[in-house]
Structure formats: structure tokens, C-alpha cells
PDB file of C-alpha atoms in Angstrom:
ATOM      1  CA  MET A 346      47.537  -2.563  10.371  1.00  0.00           C
ATOM      2  CA  SER A 347      44.552  -0.484   9.350  1.00  0.00           C
ATOM      3  CA  ASP A 348      42.299   0.795  12.134  1.00  0.00           C
ATOM      4  CA  ARG A 349      39.464   1.558   9.735  1.00  0.00           C
ATOM      5  CA  ARG A 350      36.149   0.627  11.298  1.00  0.00           C
ATOM      6  CA  MET A 351      34.025  -1.811   9.357  1.00  0.00           C
ATOM      7  CA  PRO A 352      30.646  -0.375   8.375  1.00  0.00           C
ATOM      8  CA  ARG A 353      27.667  -1.240  10.513  1.00  0.00           C
ATOM      9  CA  ILE A 354      25.273  -2.906   8.100  1.00  0.00           C
ATOM     10  CA  GLY A 355      21.504  -2.579   8.409  1.00  0.00           C
ATOM     11  CA  LEU A 356      18.920  -4.716   6.634  1.00  0.00           C
ATOM     12  CA  ALA A 357      15.429  -3.262   6.108  1.00  0.00           C
ATOM     13  CA  LEU A 358      12.952  -6.018   5.243  1.00  0.00           C
ATOM     14  CA  GLY A 359       9.649  -4.897   3.731  1.00  0.00           C
ATOM     15  CA  GLY A 360       6.139  -6.296   4.039  1.00  0.00           C
ATOM     16  CA  GLY A 361       4.340  -8.481   1.514  1.00  0.00           C
ATOM     17  CA  ALA A 362       2.698 -11.488   3.223  1.00  0.00           C
ATOM     18  CA  ALA A 363       3.640 -14.747   1.424  1.00  0.00           C
ATOM     19  CA  ARG A 364       5.998 -12.856  -0.859  1.00  0.00           C
ATOM     20  CA  GLY A 365       8.137 -12.361   2.240  1.00  0.00           C
ATOM     21  CA  TRP A 366       9.733 -15.775   1.865  1.00  0.00           C
ATOM     22  CA  ALA A 367      11.912 -13.946  -0.681  1.00  0.00           C
ATOM     23  CA  HIS A 368      13.671 -12.389   2.319  1.00  0.00           C
ATOM     24  CA  ILE A 369      15.136 -15.808   3.077  1.00  0.00           C
ATOM     25  CA  GLY A 370      16.758 -15.964  -0.356  1.00  0.00           C
ATOM     26  CA  VAL A 371      18.042 -12.406   0.003  1.00  0.00           C
ATOM     27  CA  ILE A 372      19.641 -13.136   3.370  1.00  0.00           C
ATOM     28  CA  ARG A 373      21.202 -16.364   2.113  1.00  0.00           C
ATOM     29  CA  ALA A 374      22.659 -14.670  -0.967  1.00  0.00           C
ATOM     30  CA  LEU A 375      24.018 -11.774   1.091  1.00  0.00           C
ATOM     31  CA  GLU A 376      25.707 -14.149   3.496  1.00  0.00           C
ATOM     32  CA  ASP A 377      27.137 -16.112   0.567  1.00  0.00           C
ATOM     33  CA  ALA A 378      28.732 -12.819  -0.503  1.00  0.00           C
ATOM     34  CA  GLY A 379      30.182 -12.310   2.968  1.00  0.00           C
ATOM     35  CA  ILE A 380      27.622  -9.713   4.033  1.00  0.00           C
ATOM     36  CA  ARG A 381      26.217 -10.298   7.513  1.00  0.00           C
ATOM     37  CA  PRO A 382      23.957  -7.524   8.798  1.00  0.00           C
ATOM     38  CA  ASP A 383      24.441  -6.130  12.287  1.00  0.00           C
ATOM     39  CA  VAL A 384      20.954  -4.580  12.401  1.00  0.00           C
ATOM     40  CA  VAL A 385      17.660  -6.018  11.171  1.00  0.00           C
ATOM     41  CA  ALA A 386      14.515  -3.912  10.889  1.00  0.00           C
ATOM     42  CA  GLY A 387      11.357  -5.550   9.614  1.00  0.00           C
ATOM     43  CA  THR A 388       7.812  -4.696   8.679  1.00  0.00           C
ATOM     44  CA  SER A 389       5.034  -7.309   8.610  1.00  0.00           C
ATOM     45  CA  ILE A 390       6.405 -10.539   7.067  1.00  0.00           C
ATOM     46  CA  GLY A 391       9.782  -8.796   7.108  1.00  0.00           C
ATOM     47  CA  ALA A 392       9.445  -8.573  10.880  1.00  0.00           C
ATOM     48  CA  LEU A 393       8.716 -12.294  11.050  1.00  0.00           C
ATOM     49  CA  VAL A 394      11.596 -13.425   8.819  1.00  0.00           C
ATOM     50  CA  GLY A 395      13.921 -10.809  10.296  1.00  0.00           C
ATOM     51  CA  GLY A 396      13.055 -11.869  13.830  1.00  0.00           C
ATOM     52  CA  VAL A 397      13.695 -15.524  13.096  1.00  0.00           C
ATOM     53  CA  TYR A 398      16.998 -14.565  11.458  1.00  0.00           C
ATOM     54  CA  ALA A 399      18.016 -12.374  14.392  1.00  0.00           C
ATOM     55  CA  ALA A 400      17.207 -15.293  16.691  1.00  0.00           C
ATOM     56  CA  GLY A 401      19.554 -17.574  14.755  1.00  0.00           C
ATOM     57  CA  ARG A 402      16.768 -19.855  13.487  1.00  0.00           C
ATOM     58  CA  LEU A 403      16.756 -19.133   9.767  1.00  0.00           C
ATOM     59  CA  ASP A 404      17.808 -22.704   8.950  1.00  0.00           C
ATOM     60  CA  TRP A 405      14.668 -23.987  10.628  1.00  0.00           C
ATOM     61  CA  LEU A 406      12.439 -21.450   8.879  1.00  0.00           C
ATOM     62  CA  GLU A 407      13.853 -22.196   5.435  1.00  0.00           C
ATOM     63  CA  GLU A 408      13.408 -25.927   5.946  1.00  0.00           C
ATOM     64  CA  TRP A 409       9.852 -25.497   7.217  1.00  0.00           C
ATOM     65  CA  VAL A 410       8.595 -23.156   4.497  1.00  0.00           C
ATOM     66  CA  GLY A 411      10.305 -25.269   1.847  1.00  0.00           C
ATOM     67  CA  ALA A 412       8.110 -28.192   2.858  1.00  0.00           C
ATOM     68  CA  LEU A 413       4.867 -26.216   3.177  1.00  0.00           C
ATOM     69  CA  ALA A 414       1.953 -27.455   1.120  1.00  0.00           C
ATOM     70  CA  ARG A 415      -1.510 -25.941   0.922  1.00  0.00           C
ATOM     71  CA  ARG A 416      -2.793 -28.400   3.490  1.00  0.00           C
ATOM     72  CA  GLU A 417      -0.217 -27.236   6.066  1.00  0.00           C
ATOM     73  CA  VAL A 418      -0.973 -23.582   5.306  1.00  0.00           C
ATOM     74  CA  PHE A 419      -4.689 -24.219   5.716  1.00  0.00           C
ATOM     75  CA  SER A 420      -4.111 -25.979   9.056  1.00  0.00           C
ATOM     76  CA  LEU A 421      -2.638 -22.762  10.479  1.00  0.00           C
ATOM     77  CA  LEU A 422      -5.577 -20.595   9.419  1.00  0.00           C
ATOM     78  CA  ASP A 423      -8.033 -20.213  12.293  1.00  0.00           C
ATOM     79  CA  PHE A 424     -10.830 -18.384  10.550  1.00  0.00           C
ATOM     80  CA  SER A 425     -12.801 -15.739  12.406  1.00  0.00           C
ATOM     81  CA  LEU A 426     -15.523 -13.155  11.886  1.00  0.00           C
ATOM     82  CA  GLY A 427     -13.924 -10.722  14.328  1.00  0.00           C
ATOM     83  CA  GLY A 428     -11.335  -8.013  13.613  1.00  0.00           C
ATOM     84  CA  GLY A 429      -9.782 -10.089  10.833  1.00  0.00           C
ATOM     85  CA  MET A 430     -10.459 -13.143   8.698  1.00  0.00           C
ATOM     86  CA  ILE A 431      -7.824 -15.103  10.646  1.00  0.00           C
ATOM     87  CA  ARG A 432      -7.288 -14.972  14.402  1.00  0.00           C
ATOM     88  CA  GLY A 433      -3.604 -15.879  14.113  1.00  0.00           C
ATOM     89  CA  GLU A 434      -3.545 -17.882  17.322  1.00  0.00           C
ATOM     90  CA  LYS A 435      -2.545 -21.149  15.631  1.00  0.00           C
ATOM     91  CA  LEU A 436       0.311 -19.505  13.778  1.00  0.00           C
ATOM     92  CA  MET A 437       1.679 -17.768  16.863  1.00  0.00           C
ATOM     93  CA  ALA A 438       1.395 -20.946  18.930  1.00  0.00           C
ATOM     94  CA  PHE A 439       3.353 -22.794  16.253  1.00  0.00           C
ATOM     95  CA  LEU A 440       6.047 -20.098  16.132  1.00  0.00           C
ATOM     96  CA  GLY A 441       6.170 -20.032  19.919  1.00  0.00           C
ATOM     97  CA  ALA A 442       6.851 -23.761  19.997  1.00  0.00           C
ATOM     98  CA  GLN A 443       9.854 -23.195  17.733  1.00  0.00           C
ATOM     99  CA  LEU A 444      11.232 -19.927  19.092  1.00  0.00           C
ATOM    100  CA  GLY A 445      10.288 -20.184  22.737  1.00  0.00           C
ATOM    101  CA  ASN A 446       9.940 -17.061  24.849  1.00  0.00           C
ATOM    102  CA  CYS A 447      12.973 -15.237  23.470  1.00  0.00           C
ATOM    103  CA  ARG A 448      13.149 -11.497  23.983  1.00  0.00           C
ATOM    104  CA  ILE A 449      14.344  -8.932  21.496  1.00  0.00           C
ATOM    105  CA  GLU A 450      17.066  -7.809  23.912  1.00  0.00           C
ATOM    106  CA  ASP A 451      18.627 -11.277  23.793  1.00  0.00           C
ATOM    107  CA  LEU A 452      18.715 -11.843  20.016  1.00  0.00           C
ATOM    108  CA  GLU A 453      21.942 -12.454  18.125  1.00  0.00           C
ATOM    109  CA  ARG A 454      21.436  -9.270  16.104  1.00  0.00           C
ATOM    110  CA  GLU A 455      19.876  -5.935  16.941  1.00  0.00           C
ATOM    111  CA  TYR A 456      16.282  -6.038  15.816  1.00  0.00           C
ATOM    112  CA  ALA A 457      13.199  -3.884  15.495  1.00  0.00           C
ATOM    113  CA  ALA A 458       9.693  -4.451  14.163  1.00  0.00           C
ATOM    114  CA  THR A 459       7.355  -1.696  13.014  1.00  0.00           C
ATOM    115  CA  ALA A 460       3.676  -1.375  13.846  1.00  0.00           C
ATOM    116  CA  THR A 461       0.937   1.222  13.433  1.00  0.00           C
ATOM    117  CA  VAL A 462      -1.284   2.653  16.163  1.00  0.00           C
ATOM    118  CA  LEU A 463      -4.761   2.420  14.681  1.00  0.00           C
ATOM    119  CA  GLN A 464      -6.243   5.194  16.809  1.00  0.00           C
ATOM    120  CA  THR A 465      -3.684   7.829  15.752  1.00  0.00           C
ATOM    121  CA  GLY A 466      -1.787   6.488  12.733  1.00  0.00           C
ATOM    122  CA  ALA A 467       1.456   6.812  14.688  1.00  0.00           C
ATOM    123  CA  GLU A 468       4.418   4.619  13.774  1.00  0.00           C
ATOM    124  CA  VAL A 469       5.775   2.416  16.554  1.00  0.00           C
ATOM    125  CA  TRP A 470       9.167   0.723  16.680  1.00  0.00           C
ATOM    126  CA  LEU A 471       9.186  -2.431  18.802  1.00  0.00           C
ATOM    127  CA  ARG A 472      12.747  -2.922  20.050  1.00  0.00           C
ATOM    128  CA  SER A 473      12.282  -4.696  23.375  1.00  0.00           C
ATOM    129  CA  GLY A 474      10.118  -7.304  24.984  1.00  0.00           C
ATOM    130  CA  PRO A 475       8.951 -10.682  23.667  1.00  0.00           C
ATOM    131  CA  LEU A 476       9.879 -11.258  20.030  1.00  0.00           C
ATOM    132  CA  LEU A 477       6.602 -12.982  19.182  1.00  0.00           C
ATOM    133  CA  ASP A 478       4.550 -10.077  20.537  1.00  0.00           C
ATOM    134  CA  ALA A 479       6.418  -7.682  18.255  1.00  0.00           C
ATOM    135  CA  VAL A 480       5.999  -9.962  15.243  1.00  0.00           C
ATOM    136  CA  ARG A 481       2.298 -10.482  15.912  1.00  0.00           C
ATOM    137  CA  ALA A 482       1.656  -6.739  16.025  1.00  0.00           C
ATOM    138  CA  SER A 483       3.684  -6.063  12.880  1.00  0.00           C
ATOM    139  CA  ILE A 484       1.879  -8.700  10.783  1.00  0.00           C
ATOM    140  CA  ALA A 485      -1.652  -7.598  11.733  1.00  0.00           C
ATOM    141  CA  LEU A 486      -2.687  -6.818   8.155  1.00  0.00           C
ATOM    142  CA  PRO A 487      -6.093  -5.081   8.168  1.00  0.00           C
ATOM    143  CA  ALA A 488      -8.989  -7.380   7.210  1.00  0.00           C
ATOM    144  CA  LEU A 489      -6.730 -10.430   7.471  1.00  0.00           C
ATOM    145  CA  LEU A 490      -5.449 -10.435  11.075  1.00  0.00           C
ATOM    146  CA  PRO A 491      -6.983  -8.505  13.980  1.00  0.00           C
ATOM    147  CA  PRO A 492      -4.980  -5.734  15.658  1.00  0.00           C
ATOM    148  CA  VAL A 493      -3.068  -6.338  18.869  1.00  0.00           C
ATOM    149  CA  ALA A 494      -3.818  -4.492  22.098  1.00  0.00           C
ATOM    150  CA  ARG A 495      -0.897  -2.828  23.887  1.00  0.00           C
ATOM    151  CA  GLY A 496      -2.250  -0.907  26.831  1.00  0.00           C
ATOM    152  CA  GLU A 497      -4.847   1.424  25.344  1.00  0.00           C
ATOM    153  CA  GLN A 498      -3.316   1.190  21.875  1.00  0.00           C
ATOM    154  CA  LEU A 499      -4.402  -1.082  19.051  1.00  0.00           C
ATOM    155  CA  LEU A 500      -1.389  -2.038  16.942  1.00  0.00           C
ATOM    156  CA  ALA A 501      -1.684  -3.113  13.309  1.00  0.00           C
ATOM    157  CA  ASP A 502       0.602  -3.895  10.390  1.00  0.00           C
ATOM    158  CA  GLY A 503       3.614  -1.588  10.189  1.00  0.00           C
ATOM    159  CA  GLY A 504       3.236  -1.462   6.418  1.00  0.00           C
ATOM    160  CA  LEU A 505       0.422   1.058   6.832  1.00  0.00           C
ATOM    161  CA  VAL A 506       3.026   3.720   7.632  1.00  0.00           C
ATOM    162  CA  ASN A 507       6.483   2.306   6.871  1.00  0.00           C
ATOM    163  CA  PRO A 508       6.410  -0.586   4.378  1.00  0.00           C
ATOM    164  CA  VAL A 509      10.224  -0.798   4.051  1.00  0.00           C
ATOM    165  CA  PRO A 510      11.753   0.378   7.369  1.00  0.00           C
ATOM    166  CA  ILE A 511      14.905   2.088   6.122  1.00  0.00           C
ATOM    167  CA  SER A 512      14.473   4.894   8.654  1.00  0.00           C
ATOM    168  CA  VAL A 513      14.363   2.361  11.491  1.00  0.00           C
ATOM    169  CA  ALA A 514      17.646   0.761  10.444  1.00  0.00           C
ATOM    170  CA  ARG A 515      19.267   4.193  10.237  1.00  0.00           C
ATOM    171  CA  ALA A 516      17.948   5.104  13.684  1.00  0.00           C
ATOM    172  CA  MET A 517      19.611   1.923  14.941  1.00  0.00           C
ATOM    173  CA  GLU A 518      22.906   3.475  13.788  1.00  0.00           C
ATOM    174  CA  ALA A 519      23.452   1.469  10.630  1.00  0.00           C
ATOM    175  CA  ASP A 520      26.134   3.070   8.439  1.00  0.00           C
ATOM    176  CA  VAL A 521      24.894   1.277   5.325  1.00  0.00           C
ATOM    177  CA  VAL A 522      21.293   0.212   4.784  1.00  0.00           C
ATOM    178  CA  ILE A 523      20.255  -2.537   2.385  1.00  0.00           C
ATOM    179  CA  SER A 524      16.531  -2.443   1.680  1.00  0.00           C
ATOM    180  CA  VAL A 525      14.345  -5.272   0.389  1.00  0.00           C
ATOM    181  CA  ASP A 526      11.161  -4.041  -1.288  1.00  0.00           C
ATOM    182  CA  LEU A 527       8.621  -6.759  -2.092  1.00  0.00           C
ATOM    183  CA  ALA A 528       6.133  -4.449  -3.800  1.00  0.00           C
ATOM    184  CA  SER A 529       8.043  -3.152  -6.813  1.00  0.00           C
ATOM    185  CA  ASP A 530       5.982  -5.123  -9.353  1.00  0.00           C
ATOM    186  CA  ILE A 531       2.685  -5.946  -7.648  1.00  0.00           C
ATOM    187  CA  LEU A 532       0.253  -3.228  -8.689  1.00  0.00           C
ATOM    188  CA  GLY A 533      -2.851  -4.597 -10.391  1.00  0.00           C
ATOM    189  CA  ARG A 534      -1.779  -8.234 -10.157  1.00  0.00           C
ATOM    190  CA  THR A 535      -4.517  -9.268  -7.720  1.00  0.00           C
ATOM    191  CA  LEU A 536      -7.241  -7.824  -9.972  1.00  0.00           C
ATOM    192  CA  GLN A 537      -6.363  -9.937 -12.999  1.00  0.00           C
ATOM    193  CA  PRO A 538      -8.450 -13.025 -13.825  1.00  0.00           C
ATOM    194  CA  PRO A 539      -6.661 -16.109 -12.489  1.00  0.00           C
ATOM    195  CA  GLU A 540      -4.845 -18.282 -14.984  1.00  0.00           C
ATOM    196  CA  PRO A 541      -5.392 -22.033 -14.807  1.00  0.00           C
ATOM    197  CA  ARG A 542      -3.079 -23.515 -12.169  1.00  0.00           C
ATOM    198  CA  SER A 543      -1.404 -20.179 -11.658  1.00  0.00           C
ATOM    199  CA  GLY A 544       0.635 -19.349  -8.582  1.00  0.00           C
ATOM    200  CA  SER A 545      -2.207 -17.216  -7.229  1.00  0.00           C
ATOM    201  CA  ASP A 546      -4.928 -19.870  -7.286  1.00  0.00           C
ATOM    202  CA  PHE A 547      -4.785 -20.347  -3.506  1.00  0.00           C
ATOM    203  CA  MET A 548      -5.454 -16.650  -3.082  1.00  0.00           C
ATOM    204  CA  GLN A 549      -8.374 -16.925  -5.474  1.00  0.00           C
ATOM    205  CA  TRP A 550      -9.739 -19.873  -3.514  1.00  0.00           C
ATOM    206  CA  LEU A 551      -9.525 -17.959  -0.259  1.00  0.00           C
ATOM    207  CA  GLY A 552     -11.114 -14.986  -1.963  1.00  0.00           C
ATOM    208  CA  HIS A 553     -14.220 -17.046  -2.650  1.00  0.00           C
ATOM    209  CA  LEU A 554     -15.000 -16.714   1.042  1.00  0.00           C
ATOM    210  CA  LEU A 555     -15.658 -13.053   0.259  1.00  0.00           C
ATOM    211  CA  PRO A 556     -16.912 -13.127  -3.331  1.00  0.00           C
ATOM    212  CA  GLY A 557     -17.103 -10.172  -5.661  1.00  0.00           C
ATOM    213  CA  SER A 558     -20.286  -8.547  -6.785  1.00  0.00           C
ATOM    214  CA  GLY A 559     -19.535  -7.852 -10.435  1.00  0.00           C
ATOM    215  CA  THR A 560     -21.817  -8.956 -13.234  1.00  0.00           C
ATOM    216  CA  GLY A 561     -19.205  -9.943 -15.832  1.00  0.00           C
ATOM    217  CA  ALA A 562     -17.730 -13.353 -16.577  1.00  0.00           C
ATOM    218  CA  TRP A 563     -15.121 -12.661 -13.904  1.00  0.00           C
ATOM    219  CA  SER A 564     -15.120 -10.210 -11.035  1.00  0.00           C
ATOM    220  CA  PRO A 565     -12.568  -9.779  -8.259  1.00  0.00           C
ATOM    221  CA  SER A 566     -13.347 -11.067  -4.799  1.00  0.00           C
ATOM    222  CA  MET A 567     -13.747  -8.662  -1.926  1.00  0.00           C
ATOM    223  CA  LEU A 568     -10.428  -9.869  -0.531  1.00  0.00           C
ATOM    224  CA  SER A 569      -8.736  -9.170  -3.863  1.00  0.00           C
ATOM    225  CA  VAL A 570     -10.102  -5.631  -3.878  1.00  0.00           C
ATOM    226  CA  VAL A 571      -8.899  -5.049  -0.312  1.00  0.00           C
ATOM    227  CA  THR A 572      -5.499  -6.500  -1.187  1.00  0.00           C
ATOM    228  CA  ALA A 573      -5.163  -4.353  -4.310  1.00  0.00           C
ATOM    229  CA  SER A 574      -6.070  -1.271  -2.296  1.00  0.00           C
ATOM    230  CA  ILE A 575      -3.448  -2.031   0.335  1.00  0.00           C
ATOM    231  CA  ASP A 576      -0.912  -2.687  -2.429  1.00  0.00           C
ATOM    232  CA  ILE A 577      -1.529   0.776  -3.889  1.00  0.00           C
ATOM    233  CA  MET A 578      -1.144   2.395  -0.494  1.00  0.00           C
ATOM    234  CA  GLN A 579       2.076   0.566   0.334  1.00  0.00           C
ATOM    235  CA  VAL A 580       3.663   1.197  -3.056  1.00  0.00           C
ATOM    236  CA  ARG A 581       2.864   4.913  -2.849  1.00  0.00           C
ATOM    237  CA  ILE A 582       4.151   5.201   0.716  1.00  0.00           C
ATOM    238  CA  THR A 583       7.287   3.223  -0.100  1.00  0.00           C
ATOM    239  CA  ARG A 584       8.127   5.400  -3.110  1.00  0.00           C
ATOM    240  CA  SER A 585       7.573   8.551  -1.103  1.00  0.00           C
ATOM    241  CA  ARG A 586       9.669   7.446   1.861  1.00  0.00           C
ATOM    242  CA  MET A 587      12.459   6.049  -0.307  1.00  0.00           C
ATOM    243  CA  ALA A 588      12.646   9.333  -2.198  1.00  0.00           C
ATOM    244  CA  GLY A 589      13.220  11.191   1.060  1.00  0.00           C
ATOM    245  CA  ASP A 590      15.413   8.559   2.697  1.00  0.00           C
ATOM    246  CA  PRO A 591      16.847   6.261   0.032  1.00  0.00           C
ATOM    247  CA  PRO A 592      18.685   3.075   0.980  1.00  0.00           C
ATOM    248  CA  ASP A 593      22.347   2.672   0.151  1.00  0.00           C
ATOM    249  CA  ILE A 594      21.548  -0.563  -1.696  1.00  0.00           C
ATOM    250  CA  ALA A 595      18.052  -1.394  -2.973  1.00  0.00           C
ATOM    251  CA  ILE A 596      17.007  -4.996  -3.607  1.00  0.00           C
ATOM    252  CA  ALA A 597      13.659  -5.685  -5.270  1.00  0.00           C
ATOM    253  CA  PRO A 598      12.683  -9.337  -5.832  1.00  0.00           C
ATOM    254  CA  ARG A 599      10.331  -9.843  -8.788  1.00  0.00           C
ATOM    255  CA  ILE A 600       7.474 -11.689  -7.126  1.00  0.00           C
ATOM    256  CA  GLY A 601       4.370  -9.841  -8.284  1.00  0.00           C
ATOM    257  CA  HIS A 602       2.953 -13.089  -9.666  1.00  0.00           C
ATOM    258  CA  MET A 603       2.517 -14.417  -6.122  1.00  0.00           C
ATOM    259  CA  GLY A 604      -0.635 -13.829  -4.111  1.00  0.00           C
ATOM    260  CA  ILE A 605      -0.472 -12.691  -0.502  1.00  0.00           C
ATOM    261  CA  MET A 606      -1.615 -16.139   0.695  1.00  0.00           C
ATOM    262  CA  ASP A 607       0.656 -18.225  -1.528  1.00  0.00           C
ATOM    263  CA  PHE A 608       2.811 -19.350   1.390  1.00  0.00           C
ATOM    264  CA  HIS A 609       3.218 -22.759  -0.249  1.00  0.00           C
ATOM    265  CA  LEU A 610       5.281 -21.217  -3.078  1.00  0.00           C
ATOM    266  CA  ALA A 611       8.320 -20.649  -0.881  1.00  0.00           C
ATOM    267  CA  ALA A 612      10.819 -22.149  -3.338  1.00  0.00           C
ATOM    268  CA  ASP A 613       9.858 -19.610  -6.015  1.00  0.00           C
ATOM    269  CA  ALA A 614      10.035 -16.714  -3.574  1.00  0.00           C
ATOM    270  CA  ILE A 615      13.385 -17.757  -2.100  1.00  0.00           C
ATOM    271  CA  GLN A 616      14.904 -18.099  -5.562  1.00  0.00           C
ATOM    272  CA  ALA A 617      13.519 -14.686  -6.503  1.00  0.00           C
ATOM    273  CA  GLY A 618      15.304 -13.260  -3.468  1.00  0.00           C
ATOM    274  CA  ARG A 619      18.587 -14.821  -4.531  1.00  0.00           C
ATOM    275  CA  ASP A 620      18.113 -13.567  -8.100  1.00  0.00           C
ATOM    276  CA  ALA A 621      17.480 -10.037  -6.846  1.00  0.00           C
ATOM    277  CA  VAL A 622      20.735 -10.038  -4.887  1.00  0.00           C
ATOM    278  CA  ALA A 623      22.566 -11.227  -7.991  1.00  0.00           C
ATOM    279  CA  LEU A 624      21.181  -8.222  -9.882  1.00  0.00           C
ATOM    280  CA  ALA A 625      22.299  -5.926  -7.067  1.00  0.00           C
ATOM    281  CA  MET A 626      25.780  -7.444  -6.867  1.00  0.00           C
ATOM    282  CA  PRO A 627      27.499  -4.699  -8.939  1.00  0.00           C
ATOM    283  CA  ALA A 628      26.192  -2.101  -6.469  1.00  0.00           C
ATOM    284  CA  LEU A 629      27.193  -4.255  -3.503  1.00  0.00           C
ATOM    285  CA  ARG A 630      30.711  -4.602  -4.892  1.00  0.00           C
ATOM    286  CA  ALA A 631      30.982  -0.923  -5.748  1.00  0.00           C
ATOM    287  CA  SER A 632      30.011  -0.058  -2.178  1.00  0.00           C
ATOM    288  CA  GLY A 633      32.717  -2.344  -0.814  1.00  0.00           C
ATOM    289  CA  LEU A 634      30.240  -4.598   0.961  1.00  0.00           C
ATOM    290  CA  ALA A 635      30.818  -7.559  -1.352  1.00  0.00           C
ATOM    291  CA  ALA A 636      34.218  -8.731  -2.496  1.00  0.00           C
ATOM    292  CA  GLN A 637      35.300  -8.325  -6.099  1.00  0.00           C
ATOM    293  CA  PRO A 638      35.196 -11.551  -8.152  1.00  0.00           C
ATOM    294  CA  ASP A 639      38.944 -12.143  -7.763  1.00  0.00           C
ATOM    295  CA  HIS A 640      38.865 -11.515  -4.009  1.00  0.00           C
ATOM    296  CA  GLN A 641      39.205 -14.372  -1.561  1.00  0.00           C
ATOM    297  CA  PRO A 642      35.590 -15.507  -0.930  1.00  0.00           C
ATOM    298  CA  GLY A 643      34.027 -16.224   2.417  1.00  0.00           C
ATOM    299  CA  VAL A 644      35.427 -13.236   4.312  1.00  0.00           C
ATOM    300  CA  ALA A 645      32.703 -11.251   6.020  1.00  0.00           C
ATOM    301  CA  LEU A 646      32.929  -7.483   6.092  1.00  0.00           C
ATOM    302  CA  SER A 647      30.833  -7.250   9.211  1.00  0.00           C
ATOM    303  CA  THR A 648      29.913  -9.708  11.906  1.00  0.00           C
ATOM    304  CA  ALA A 649      27.132  -9.152  14.333  1.00  0.00           C
ATOM    305  CA  THR A 650      27.522  -9.714  18.041  1.00  0.00           C
ATOM    306  CA  PRO A 651      24.835  -9.918  20.709  1.00  0.00           C
ATOM    307  CA  HIS A 652      24.053  -6.492  22.141  1.00  0.00           C
ATOM    308  CA  PRO A 653      23.602  -5.891  25.861  1.00  0.00           C
ATOM    309  CA  GLN A 654      20.271  -6.302  27.528  1.00  0.00           C
ATOM    310  CA  ALA A 655      18.245  -3.179  28.212  1.00  0.00           C
TER     311      ALA A 655
END
């Protein structure tokens, strides 16, 4: 009998707002291939999906987002003129009703969310305490959701400093890190004139709340300009960090056609996640994480177990 230790698999889920539903498809496709991560690190929407997955509630999330229509998305948007366009209280109350008061220490898989300290630009890894508090801090996208107070710190979206948290998964002692980058094909998409009935029309509608000031036949909304600016920042940071600390397996769903508020397009995003895993399958097989085509299917290479409380 071989005493070879199975690799400890880490999953680094990047930020991308509504595009993050692609993470669901990625996770499903990985599990179909027998790959079950031991460690989940998430930034922004990656923190939300990763947290729900680590809590064992991905079935619920997939069913819910699959049924989302614009009306349901709108009902969760509590608009504000404060630190962000949306307060986020309705969304967190809804998630709290589904997930309860679970703590990160008690999740089925080891988990961490990233956030940014606005006063200093420091990167924070949230690895203990209430799951929803960590998710809320990690998704606080500037201009969209207000930052979260933690003591004297104001915490905002982790994507400002670590859009795809590969380093976090490695620090959590993952032997192999699979990254999911949602920003590989997004640059410039939000500044293009909307096509009739395109996938981004909800984003364009929301953008009318902050209209552009151009004089041409079409000009981008203020929200589109902010979004495009954040996209540039995150893509540049991601490329830089991945060059210095590359993942073992990189997965990049092609979802640039989706706007950051297109939460009602979950089916497209989930399928894009599955498609991206299919493209990465040769690398997954070469690494030994996924079985070869003639191998007996359904055998997991790694199974996660609950880790002790802190």
C-alpha cells in the first residue's frame, strides 16, 4: 500500500461582481472531475461564493441564482447616497437568513476572505469570526458598497490589493493552487455602447442613475467609468501578482460580456465556469488532480474535513 500523501488542494476565487456566478460552474466541474478543494480563499464575489461553498450550501446558492430575475435583484438593492450606491443591508439580511450565524472556524472547508484597509492600503485575511462579516467586508466594492468598520479600520473590497488570492491559499498550506480569474477578458467592455437587449443592459440601466457627461450620441455613465477604472486596476494587479506567484492551474472563464450588475444572468456565467474547466482539463490531468479519461470516474483525489476551532 502506498503511503503517498494526497496533495492539499487550494482554490483561489477572484472578484468580479455578477461575473462571480461563474465560480459555481467551476466548482461543479471540478467536483465532477473528482477534485474537491481542502482550502478556499476568496476575494469579493469569490469570498461570497467560496464562503457558501465552504459552508456546504452551494446547492442552495445555485438554485437561488438560477431563478434570479431582474425584479429579484432590484429588490435586494437598498440604494443610498452614503459611502456607496447600495447599503447592502438587504442582501446581508437575506444571506443571514440562509446561512445563519455560522463562523469561519466551523465551516466544512478551511476558508479565508480578503479585504483592504482603506486608511493604509494593507491587505487583510479574514480567517475567523462570523462568515457574513468577512463576506461583507470583502465585497465592499468602492462606489457600490460602503466600507465596513472593524475597530478603527475601514475595510473594503479585497480586489483592491489581491484580486485573485493565490498567495492566501498558499499561506493556508495548499500544495496545489487552482486559481479562477474573472477578469481575463473584461478590459474596455463597460465603455462600449450597449447593444439592443445585450447582457449588459441592466448595468446600463443602473448607470443611468449616474449619467455621463459626454456630448456625443452615446457617452458612458459615471458608474461605467468607475467600473472600467477598477477593471484596469484589478487586471494590472492580477497580472503582476500572478507573474510573481503563479497558480499551479489557472482557470479563466470568458465572461467579459457580462456587466458587474448582471446577477440575473447566472446560467450564462455558470456555464462559462464549466467551459473554462473543460479547457483546463488537460492541465488538470497532467498535474494528476483529474483522472485520465480511461480512469475510473468519481474517485476524489482529496477530500476536505472540518478543521478544529481556533
